[in-house]
């Protein structure tokens, strides 16, 4: 039986990440970066596509597992007839090379443990040559080299193009495995002490988590979400990937499978707001600085997403040798939506930089001039149709959310000039732009018969992004048009209280794709915010509690949720979902104290 998405837990070193299943198997790991080719790709295929399982011989799913509080260090335990054993998984902060550390510890009795390491480079397509060297097993293929050692050393042997080991542990005994990647043309990097790495990682994560200044209800869920965002951050640049995976399906067996191992501008202002509000100014500055570098250049060339270091070319292609998660094909690498026009990202960028200024983040001399250039481009181009924030592949339209975000861009620029009169800028012209966009949206994007804004000009369809209208200040929460829109979106796109992005079954589906998708967790958090802002706080808190309850046993959320099958869908863990959880908790309980 294929695992469910929620069966996985995340470990990482802030440059890449691995997914560990409830059976003790690492089924996904890209080295050396989030967007590198995977050396374990069982997640999207089968065992022959690479994995590393450590578990008691003959055992299946674990008895229990949990992160150590305030850390990304995972403990997985099995109770067997012979005794109890724990496997502790982590990826310590790297110096030169990425390491995966797995510590096996006997808790009671005497347990036989088996390790099966099946390395398959290039997304499960390349079997490496394996040899022994200085107490290691060394696997090499093309540019990749992986070294495996244990401490104390246990016997390993090759079988079926895999590296196996079998040993026993009694109460108090430990065996640590270290898997290290490095470019095959370079010497082996220095060895890490697995036990010291474990102690250091626990202490570092605990120190980081303690900085969270939110003290309201559901603090554990908020801290876990912030740790997840930290884990999805590419430390060298500050960029935050949307998820650690590619091609986890939005519909089981469907084709809506996309690569999310990149950084989206769509997420920028909500991400920055969450980090600042929770007390993580250093991380917010790193994200702001990544944003400034990524968008530098001709404003006409602004992309909706970039690589973790700001790369612009993310060509999309398929991997036919992988069958997909639960048979959901194709498996895609890269993302063709990178070439789309999305006017909303201009508003996201300008709003992010406005938030950064208000939060007192360290100023950058070119930050304001960049905003002016972006806004001048918007002034000339805002009346174009675009693909919208959901990256639809069914043609451009005049999406209401995109126009609202154009208004946000103009509004934030006007408010900046009103507060900082010494800054250069066309205050009167930008006010005119702001007013013109507002009139346009209210005249062409609002249905007075149903008292709701619509997905795009002239349509009958709705869009969950409309729930953001009061959050961004386009209209006040008590405006009847806002209340009507919230009610209409909930009625048309709601399913068991949760919210879909839009109607994929419409007569003219906007995204141009077959099939359906689950309810979108970020949008469901937006509904909580909107209910609270429109005076329905009791309903909002009930829905928030249900959403928090959708997290898996270690507190992680995917992109979507299927309320019929009761399972998570989409790439995992999803930054946008965890950003939604943090922002909504701060909205609902930011002034409260625990208890």
XYZ file of C-alpha atoms in Angstrom, residues 199-593:
395
model
C 23.450 17.700 20.518
C 24.332 20.852 18.593
C 21.295 20.619 16.310
C 18.902 20.208 19.239
C 20.426 23.176 21.062
C 20.460 25.404 17.965
C 16.848 24.680 17.059
C 15.646 25.130 20.642
C 17.401 28.494 20.825
C 15.835 29.574 17.525
C 12.320 28.455 18.456
C 12.527 30.266 21.801
C 12.745 33.569 19.922
C 9.099 33.278 18.858
C 7.270 36.083 20.616
C 3.769 34.731 20.024
C 2.315 33.533 23.337
C -1.320 32.947 22.418
C -3.339 29.749 21.963
C -1.991 27.059 19.611
C 1.557 28.249 20.227
C 2.972 24.778 19.515
C 1.339 24.780 16.066
C 2.643 28.288 15.365
C 6.187 27.372 16.417
C 6.073 24.193 14.330
C 4.951 26.232 11.322
C 7.768 28.739 11.858
C 10.313 25.906 12.156
C 8.958 24.502 8.900
C 9.370 27.882 7.183
C 12.920 28.045 8.526
C 13.576 24.550 7.197
C 12.308 25.600 3.747
C 14.698 28.574 3.710
C 17.801 28.362 1.546
C 20.217 29.726 4.106
C 22.921 31.093 1.749
C 20.471 33.500 0.059
C 17.420 33.812 2.322
C 15.030 32.514 -0.357
C 12.118 30.366 0.862
C 10.924 27.514 -1.352
C 7.197 26.863 -1.655
C 7.685 23.209 -0.714
C 10.373 20.546 -0.451
C 8.867 18.383 -3.199
C 7.761 18.195 -6.774
C 4.723 16.534 -8.332
C 2.805 15.450 -5.252
C -0.707 15.397 -6.723
C -3.543 17.839 -6.146
C -5.820 14.957 -7.146
C -4.858 11.321 -6.653
C -4.245 9.821 -10.081
C -4.549 13.249 -11.732
C -2.211 15.414 -13.795
C -2.097 18.513 -11.562
C 1.411 17.742 -10.393
C 3.872 20.648 -10.222
C 7.396 21.395 -9.068
C 7.308 23.667 -5.997
C 11.010 23.719 -5.083
C 11.315 27.389 -6.042
C 10.582 30.788 -4.507
C 7.300 32.504 -5.403
C 6.824 36.272 -5.229
C 3.134 35.557 -4.590
C 4.056 34.496 -1.063
C 6.333 37.430 -0.325
C 4.300 39.938 1.690
C 2.404 37.303 3.678
C 5.714 35.568 4.467
C 7.446 38.758 5.518
C 4.469 39.784 7.646
C 4.458 36.431 9.451
C 8.200 36.531 10.182
C 8.141 40.112 11.437
C 5.069 39.616 13.608
C 6.528 36.476 15.190
C 9.777 38.233 16.033
C 12.095 36.871 13.352
C 13.508 40.087 11.918
C 16.784 38.513 10.788
C 14.933 35.979 8.657
C 12.596 38.680 7.368
C 15.581 40.776 6.293
C 17.157 37.793 4.542
C 13.899 37.190 2.638
C 13.600 40.903 1.804
C 17.193 40.958 0.528
C 16.600 37.840 -1.607
C 13.550 39.589 -3.029
C 15.518 42.712 -3.945
C 18.199 40.703 -5.724
C 15.761 38.446 -7.539
C 13.601 41.216 -9.007
C 16.480 43.506 -9.969
C 16.442 44.470 -13.637
C 13.875 45.528 -16.199
C 10.420 45.619 -14.524
C 8.955 44.123 -17.691
C 11.022 41.001 -16.947
C 9.672 40.474 -13.435
C 8.928 36.774 -12.939
C 6.414 35.121 -10.662
C 9.050 32.759 -9.250
C 12.804 32.290 -9.125
C 15.325 29.684 -8.089
C 16.679 29.655 -4.557
C 19.610 31.870 -5.573
C 17.476 34.015 -7.893
C 17.833 31.882 -11.033
C 15.420 32.839 -13.786
C 15.474 29.813 -16.080
C 13.340 26.998 -14.649
C 12.440 24.963 -17.759
C 9.685 22.401 -17.269
C 10.061 18.787 -18.401
C 8.714 15.369 -17.439
C 10.343 12.214 -16.036
C 8.570 9.246 -17.641
C 10.609 6.669 -15.695
C 8.815 7.732 -12.483
C 5.232 6.507 -12.082
C 4.255 9.342 -9.734
C 2.928 9.388 -6.188
C 0.164 6.792 -6.057
C 0.297 6.564 -9.857
C -0.235 10.294 -10.321
C 1.684 11.180 -13.461
C 3.390 13.011 -14.990
C 6.256 13.824 -12.677
C 7.442 17.309 -13.589
C 10.756 19.043 -13.006
C 10.941 22.815 -13.420
C 7.881 25.000 -13.776
C 6.626 26.462 -17.047
C 4.536 29.044 -15.191
C 7.778 30.975 -14.693
C 7.117 32.717 -18.018
C 3.593 33.886 -17.163
C 2.473 37.462 -16.630
C 0.986 37.970 -13.187
C 0.280 41.573 -12.327
C -0.356 40.704 -8.698
C 3.336 40.034 -8.024
C 4.132 43.721 -8.521
C 1.744 44.497 -5.697
C 3.263 41.724 -3.572
C 6.776 43.096 -4.013
C 5.849 46.707 -3.285
C 3.698 45.669 -0.324
C 6.591 43.564 1.043
C 9.016 46.458 0.827
C 6.457 48.760 2.444
C 6.052 46.261 5.289
C 9.836 46.029 5.614
C 10.113 49.810 5.980
C 7.318 49.923 8.581
C 8.890 47.059 10.531
C 12.158 48.952 10.820
C 14.239 46.462 8.858
C 17.645 47.784 7.875
C 17.232 50.193 4.937
C 18.627 49.501 1.482
C 19.578 52.536 -0.647
C 17.986 51.233 -3.843
C 14.787 49.878 -2.277
C 12.636 52.938 -2.921
C 13.912 53.550 -6.450
C 13.051 49.940 -7.335
C 9.491 50.434 -6.115
C 9.153 53.577 -8.214
C 10.335 51.796 -11.362
C 7.953 48.883 -10.778
C 5.023 51.243 -10.193
C 5.742 53.256 -13.328
C 5.701 50.038 -15.355
C 2.387 49.097 -13.709
C 0.904 52.504 -14.519
C 1.450 51.797 -18.222
C 0.503 48.097 -18.182
C -2.128 47.482 -15.499
C -5.026 47.258 -17.936
C -3.583 44.116 -19.525
C -5.126 40.702 -18.823
C -2.848 38.229 -17.057
C -2.688 34.630 -15.827
C -3.458 35.522 -12.199
C -1.947 34.279 -8.973
C -3.059 30.668 -9.531
C -0.901 30.377 -12.686
C -3.787 29.254 -14.849
C -2.968 27.648 -18.176
C -6.299 28.420 -19.802
C -5.506 31.888 -21.138
C -5.204 35.404 -19.782
C -8.082 37.273 -18.190
C -8.703 40.450 -16.229
C -8.477 38.780 -12.820
C -9.955 40.836 -10.008
C -7.266 39.818 -7.527
C -4.560 40.952 -9.935
C -6.178 44.381 -10.259
C -6.620 44.623 -6.487
C -2.908 44.005 -6.083
C -2.173 46.748 -8.612
C -4.209 49.010 -6.329
C -2.133 47.740 -3.370
C 1.063 48.710 -5.184
C -0.179 52.243 -5.825
C -1.640 52.592 -2.344
C 1.588 51.546 -0.594
C 3.624 53.939 -2.712
C 1.238 56.809 -1.959
C 1.266 56.069 1.758
C 5.067 55.918 1.769
C 5.321 59.346 0.137
C 2.729 60.780 2.515
C 4.816 59.597 5.468
C 8.263 60.301 4.009
C 7.903 63.579 2.139
C 11.629 63.742 1.334
C 11.429 60.699 -0.949
C 11.088 61.371 -4.682
C 7.954 60.245 -6.511
C 4.837 61.262 -8.411
C 2.420 61.526 -5.510
C -0.479 63.023 -7.455
C 0.002 60.653 -10.389
C 0.116 57.604 -8.162
C -2.990 58.762 -6.325
C -4.740 59.025 -9.677
C -3.581 55.510 -10.560
C -4.835 54.161 -7.242
C -8.238 55.790 -7.705
C -8.543 54.668 -11.321
C -7.809 51.030 -10.473
C -10.247 51.110 -7.572
C -13.033 52.445 -9.804
C -12.240 49.894 -12.499
C -12.428 46.944 -10.098
C -15.637 48.126 -8.453
C -17.320 48.751 -11.820
C -16.134 45.708 -13.787
C -15.281 43.135 -11.142
C -18.368 43.378 -8.936
C -21.688 41.628 -9.485
C -24.376 43.847 -7.866
C -27.088 41.227 -8.360
C -25.270 38.663 -6.208
C -23.465 41.299 -4.129
C -20.033 39.785 -4.698
C -16.789 40.420 -6.506
C -16.056 37.871 -9.198
C -13.004 35.933 -10.331
C -12.423 38.070 -13.405
C -14.208 40.875 -15.217
C -17.516 39.768 -16.701
C -17.476 36.280 -15.180
C -19.932 34.458 -12.982
C -17.155 32.523 -11.258
C -15.658 33.205 -7.839
C -12.131 32.971 -6.474
C -10.868 32.422 -2.947
C -8.298 35.195 -3.465
C -11.219 37.631 -3.159
C -11.136 36.883 0.573
C -7.954 38.987 0.733
C -9.750 42.208 -0.239
C -10.226 43.397 3.363
C -6.821 42.119 4.476
C -5.033 44.298 1.927
C -7.295 47.274 2.687
C -8.953 47.592 -0.710
C -12.286 47.970 1.111
C -13.056 48.058 4.848
C -14.263 44.782 6.388
C -17.707 46.201 7.197
C -18.392 47.231 3.591
C -21.495 45.291 2.425
C -19.605 44.278 -0.731
C -16.921 42.612 1.386
C -19.423 40.777 3.559
C -21.314 39.668 0.462
C -18.136 38.426 -1.181
C -17.089 36.418 1.874
C -20.510 34.775 2.034
C -20.578 34.069 -1.705
C -17.107 32.530 -1.744
C -17.898 30.351 1.244
C -21.154 29.169 -0.351
C -19.774 28.533 -3.841
C -16.280 27.237 -3.077
C -16.720 25.782 0.384
C -16.652 22.058 1.069
C -17.238 20.859 4.616
C -16.148 24.292 5.826
C -12.910 24.389 3.830
C -12.342 26.402 0.650
C -11.295 25.541 -2.906
C -9.330 28.094 -4.923
C -11.936 28.241 -7.704
C -14.366 25.967 -9.515
C -12.423 23.494 -11.658
C -15.703 21.971 -12.875
C -17.053 25.179 -14.407
C -18.372 25.148 -17.982
C -15.281 27.070 -19.033
C -12.616 25.976 -16.527
C -10.243 28.850 -16.063
C -7.118 26.754 -15.626
C -7.484 24.756 -18.835
C -6.668 21.449 -17.104
C -8.627 18.205 -16.686
C -9.611 16.840 -13.309
C -10.175 18.483 -9.947
C -8.233 19.364 -6.814
C -8.706 19.448 -3.069
C -9.609 22.333 -0.817
C -6.719 24.791 -0.580
C -5.448 25.184 2.969
C -4.057 28.719 2.583
C -7.433 29.845 1.219
C -9.190 28.211 4.141
C -7.020 30.244 6.508
C -7.963 33.333 4.492
C -11.612 32.501 5.155
C -10.866 32.412 8.894
C -9.285 35.865 8.627
C -12.197 37.220 6.613
C -14.800 35.843 9.037
C -12.953 37.414 11.947
C -12.595 40.765 10.187
C -16.296 40.819 9.322
C -17.302 40.283 12.938
C -17.792 36.510 13.014
C -14.911 35.668 15.323
C -16.589 32.673 16.965
C -17.061 30.984 13.584
C -13.524 31.935 12.651
C -12.023 30.306 15.721
C -13.984 27.095 15.209
C -12.759 26.833 11.622
C -9.172 27.648 12.668
C -9.236 24.826 15.208
C -10.411 22.408 12.499
C -7.643 23.564 10.162
C -4.954 23.100 12.792
C -6.378 19.619 13.340
C -5.636 18.699 9.713
C -1.879 18.757 10.373
C -0.305 15.333 10.516
C 1.029 13.724 13.680
C 4.190 15.887 13.593
C 2.366 19.143 12.783
C 2.944 19.417 9.020
C 0.518 20.586 6.328
C 0.500 19.953 2.595
C -0.922 22.348 0.025
C -4.455 20.918 -0.032
C -6.874 18.641 1.776
C -9.442 16.201 0.433
C -12.393 16.361 2.862
C -14.062 13.339 1.244
C -11.096 10.960 1.465
C -9.784 12.687 4.583
C -6.222 13.015 3.319
C -3.694 15.687 2.450
C -2.886 16.518 -1.163
C -0.263 18.513 -3.022
C 3.360 19.329 -2.351
C 4.602 18.882 1.198
C 5.188 20.517 3.531
C 3.740 23.630 1.957
C 5.105 27.014 3.045
C 1.920 28.823 1.989
C -0.194 26.647 4.315
C 2.107 27.227 7.271
C 2.307 30.960 6.537
C -1.493 30.974 6.618
C -1.536 29.214 9.982
C 0.924 31.682 11.530
C -0.762 34.799 10.158
C -4.221 33.608 11.133
C -3.148 32.714 14.679
C -1.648 36.192 15.010
C -4.846 37.731 13.628
C -7.140 35.798 15.956
C -5.077 35.623 19.123
C -2.175 38.052 18.742
C -3.327 40.053 21.725
C -4.227 37.041 23.842
C -2.146 35.162 26.350
